[in-house]
Amino acid sequence: LLETFELLLPVEGTAGSALSDADRQAALALVDEARALAEEKLGSKPQAFRYARRAFELDPAGDRRLAEVERLAQESEDWSSLAAVYERLLETRGAADELGLLRKALRLAHGKLQRKEDARRFAERITALAPDDEEARAALESISQAEERWADLLKLLHGREE
């Protein structure tokens, strides 16, 4: 049955804006049904996550869809794919969501994925928007110390004194 859904769904990565509204709604209904089948009947969180991500690609403004993608990514422990979702959102969403998304991306990159360069990039973007953000500053200090970037660490510590 899921193979039938695969044939009917738009190609993964297809922008939702390329579809008419009626086609997008029909595709969303199919993807939602496929996600429910994968999760509830097959018990496959990774497969359900794939469908939830496809639904999110079709409807990226849907906060309910983002919450579903996050939940299924956690349950299937697909941290790399969740990081890719956050990266895409940071490219496409407006500044209103940027700080919250950057914090989520920072936690993921610094914690679960141990991607120091990504974590540094996110933390620097956060401190550019919110210079006193403790989480971002702590991450930058931790990364600088781990990479033995003593001049950067000194600069960060000096910034705390001011």
mmCIF file of N, CA and C in Angstrom, residues 102-148:
data_model
loop_
_atom_site.group_PDB
_atom_site.id
_atom_site.type_symbol
_atom_site.label_atom_id
_atom_site.label_comp_id
_atom_site.label_asym_id
_atom_site.label_seq_id
_atom_site.Cartn_x
_atom_site.Cartn_y
_atom_site.Cartn_z
ATOM 1 N N LEU A 102 17.754 29.064 15.465
ATOM 2 C CA LEU A 102 19.200 29.013 15.695
ATOM 3 C C LEU A 102 19.518 28.291 17.005
ATOM 4 N N ARG A 103 18.726 28.554 18.026
ATOM 5 C CA ARG A 103 18.947 27.873 19.314
ATOM 6 C C ARG A 103 18.735 26.363 19.181
ATOM 7 N N LYS A 104 17.680 25.967 18.479
ATOM 8 C CA LYS A 104 17.430 24.537 18.265
ATOM 9 C C LYS A 104 18.571 23.905 17.482
ATOM 10 N N ALA A 105 19.013 24.598 16.423
ATOM 11 C CA ALA A 105 20.107 24.088 15.594
ATOM 12 C C ALA A 105 21.400 24.010 16.400
ATOM 13 N N LEU A 106 21.650 24.997 17.244
ATOM 14 C CA LEU A 106 22.844 24.995 18.094
ATOM 15 C C LEU A 106 22.831 23.798 19.037
ATOM 16 N N ARG A 107 21.713 23.573 19.716
ATOM 17 C CA ARG A 107 21.621 22.440 20.647
ATOM 18 C C ARG A 107 21.879 21.119 19.940
ATOM 19 N N LEU A 108 21.331 20.996 18.759
ATOM 20 C CA LEU A 108 21.497 19.761 17.989
ATOM 21 C C LEU A 108 22.947 19.590 17.524
ATOM 22 N N ALA A 109 23.520 20.637 16.952
ATOM 23 C CA ALA A 109 24.887 20.560 16.434
ATOM 24 C C ALA A 109 25.901 20.371 17.560
ATOM 25 N N HIS A 110 25.705 21.076 18.655
ATOM 26 C CA HIS A 110 26.666 21.026 19.762
ATOM 27 C C HIS A 110 26.472 19.783 20.619
ATOM 28 N N GLY A 111 25.227 19.371 20.791
ATOM 29 C CA GLY A 111 24.934 18.235 21.657
ATOM 30 C C GLY A 111 24.932 16.898 20.952
ATOM 31 N N LYS A 112 23.867 16.616 20.227
ATOM 32 C CA LYS A 112 23.675 15.295 19.623
ATOM 33 C C LYS A 112 24.679 14.972 18.517
ATOM 34 N N LEU A 113 24.967 15.942 17.663
ATOM 35 C CA LEU A 113 25.787 15.672 16.477
ATOM 36 C C LEU A 113 27.280 15.937 16.664
ATOM 37 N N GLN A 114 27.618 16.714 17.680
ATOM 38 C CA GLN A 114 29.027 17.047 17.936
ATOM 39 C C GLN A 114 29.710 17.660 16.707
ATOM 40 N N ARG A 115 28.984 18.534 16.023
ATOM 41 C CA ARG A 115 29.539 19.243 14.858
ATOM 42 C C ARG A 115 29.976 20.630 15.323
ATOM 43 N N LYS A 116 31.232 20.728 15.689
ATOM 44 C CA LYS A 116 31.726 21.959 16.304
ATOM 45 C C LYS A 116 31.638 23.170 15.380
ATOM 46 N N GLU A 117 31.984 22.982 14.113
ATOM 47 C CA GLU A 117 31.950 24.132 13.192
ATOM 48 C C GLU A 117 30.519 24.640 12.994
ATOM 49 N N ASP A 118 29.568 23.713 12.844
ATOM 50 C CA ASP A 118 28.168 24.128 12.720
ATOM 51 C C ASP A 118 27.717 24.809 14.003
ATOM 52 N N ALA A 119 28.069 24.218 15.136
ATOM 53 C CA ALA A 119 27.678 24.802 16.428
ATOM 54 C C ALA A 119 28.269 26.204 16.576
ATOM 55 N N ARG A 120 29.532 26.358 16.200
ATOM 56 C CA ARG A 120 30.162 27.684 16.284
ATOM 57 C C ARG A 120 29.416 28.686 15.394
ATOM 58 N N ARG A 121 29.098 28.262 14.191
ATOM 59 C CA ARG A 121 28.392 29.148 13.250
ATOM 60 C C ARG A 121 27.034 29.575 13.816
ATOM 61 N N PHE A 122 26.285 28.617 14.374
ATOM 62 C CA PHE A 122 24.976 28.951 14.944
ATOM 63 C C PHE A 122 25.128 29.855 16.162
ATOM 64 N N ALA A 123 26.079 29.547 17.027
ATOM 65 C CA ALA A 123 26.287 30.355 18.235
ATOM 66 C C ALA A 123 26.700 31.776 17.874
ATOM 67 N N GLU A 124 27.539 31.922 16.867
ATOM 68 C CA GLU A 124 27.950 33.260 16.440
ATOM 69 C C GLU A 124 26.767 34.043 15.880
ATOM 70 N N ARG A 125 25.913 33.369 15.141
ATOM 71 C CA ARG A 125 24.718 34.051 14.613
ATOM 72 C C ARG A 125 23.792 34.461 15.752
ATOM 73 N N ILE A 126 23.689 33.613 16.769
ATOM 74 C CA ILE A 126 22.846 33.947 17.923
ATOM 75 C C ILE A 126 23.406 35.161 18.646
ATOM 76 N N THR A 127 24.713 35.148 18.915
ATOM 77 C CA THR A 127 25.291 36.279 19.655
ATOM 78 C C THR A 127 25.262 37.573 18.840
ATOM 79 N N ALA A 128 25.216 37.466 17.522
ATOM 80 C CA ALA A 128 25.064 38.674 16.700
ATOM 81 C C ALA A 128 23.664 39.274 16.909
ATOM 82 N N LEU A 129 22.664 38.410 17.118
ATOM 83 C CA LEU A 129 21.293 38.875 17.337
ATOM 84 C C LEU A 129 21.011 39.182 18.800
ATOM 85 N N ALA A 130 21.616 38.388 19.685
ATOM 86 C CA ALA A 130 21.391 38.528 21.131
ATOM 87 C C ALA A 130 22.738 38.357 21.834
ATOM 88 N N PRO A 131 23.515 39.441 21.932
ATOM 89 C CA PRO A 131 24.885 39.350 22.455
ATOM 90 C C PRO A 131 25.010 38.733 23.854
ATOM 91 N N ASP A 132 23.976 38.823 24.650
ATOM 92 C CA ASP A 132 24.043 38.302 26.017
ATOM 93 C C ASP A 132 23.471 36.899 26.156
ATOM 94 N N ASP A 133 23.228 36.210 25.058
ATOM 95 C CA ASP A 133 22.647 34.873 25.117
ATOM 96 C C ASP A 133 23.640 33.915 25.783
ATOM 97 N N GLU A 134 23.280 33.450 26.970
ATOM 98 C CA GLU A 134 24.174 32.601 27.763
ATOM 99 C C GLU A 134 24.453 31.250 27.113
ATOM 100 N N GLU A 135 23.435 30.651 26.535
ATOM 101 C CA GLU A 135 23.614 29.336 25.906
ATOM 102 C C GLU A 135 24.616 29.413 24.757
ATOM 103 N N ALA A 136 24.480 30.428 23.919
ATOM 104 C CA ALA A 136 25.382 30.590 22.783
ATOM 105 C C ALA A 136 26.794 30.913 23.250
ATOM 106 N N ARG A 137 26.902 31.786 24.237
ATOM 107 C CA ARG A 137 28.232 32.142 24.761
ATOM 108 C C ARG A 137 28.906 30.927 25.396
ATOM 109 N N ALA A 138 28.145 30.139 26.142
ATOM 110 C CA ALA A 138 28.705 28.934 26.771
ATOM 111 C C ALA A 138 29.160 27.934 25.711
ATOM 112 N N ALA A 139 28.382 27.798 24.653
ATOM 113 C CA ALA A 139 28.764 26.892 23.564
ATOM 114 C C ALA A 139 30.048 27.370 22.895
ATOM 115 N N LEU A 140 30.137 28.674 22.633
ATOM 116 C CA LEU A 140 31.354 29.216 22.018
ATOM 117 C C LEU A 140 32.568 29.002 22.918
ATOM 118 N N GLU A 141 32.392 29.196 24.218
ATOM 119 C CA GLU A 141 33.496 28.979 25.152
ATOM 120 C C GLU A 141 33.920 27.513 25.155
ATOM 121 N N SER A 142 32.941 26.624 25.209
ATOM 122 C CA SER A 142 33.215 25.185 25.214
ATOM 123 C C SER A 142 33.945 24.749 23.946
ATOM 124 N N ILE A 143 33.471 25.227 22.805
ATOM 125 C CA ILE A 143 34.086 24.873 21.524
ATOM 126 C C ILE A 143 35.498 25.446 21.430
ATOM 127 N N SER A 144 35.670 26.696 21.829
ATOM 128 C CA SER A 144 36.995 27.327 21.785
ATOM 129 C C SER A 144 37.977 26.573 22.666
ATOM 130 N N GLN A 145 37.520 26.150 23.836
ATOM 131 C CA GLN A 145 38.382 25.395 24.737
ATOM 132 C C GLN A 145 38.728 24.023 24.144
ATOM 133 N N ALA A 146 37.729 23.331 23.611
ATOM 134 C CA ALA A 146 37.955 21.999 23.035
ATOM 135 C C ALA A 146 38.907 22.057 21.836
ATOM 136 N N GLU A 147 38.832 23.133 21.066
ATOM 137 C CA GLU A 147 39.691 23.288 19.885
ATOM 138 C C GLU A 147 40.998 24.014 20.198
ATOM 139 N N GLU A 148 41.182 24.322 21.481
ATOM 140 C CA GLU A 148 42.375 25.025 21.939
ATOM 141 C C GLU A 148 42.586 26.342 21.192
#
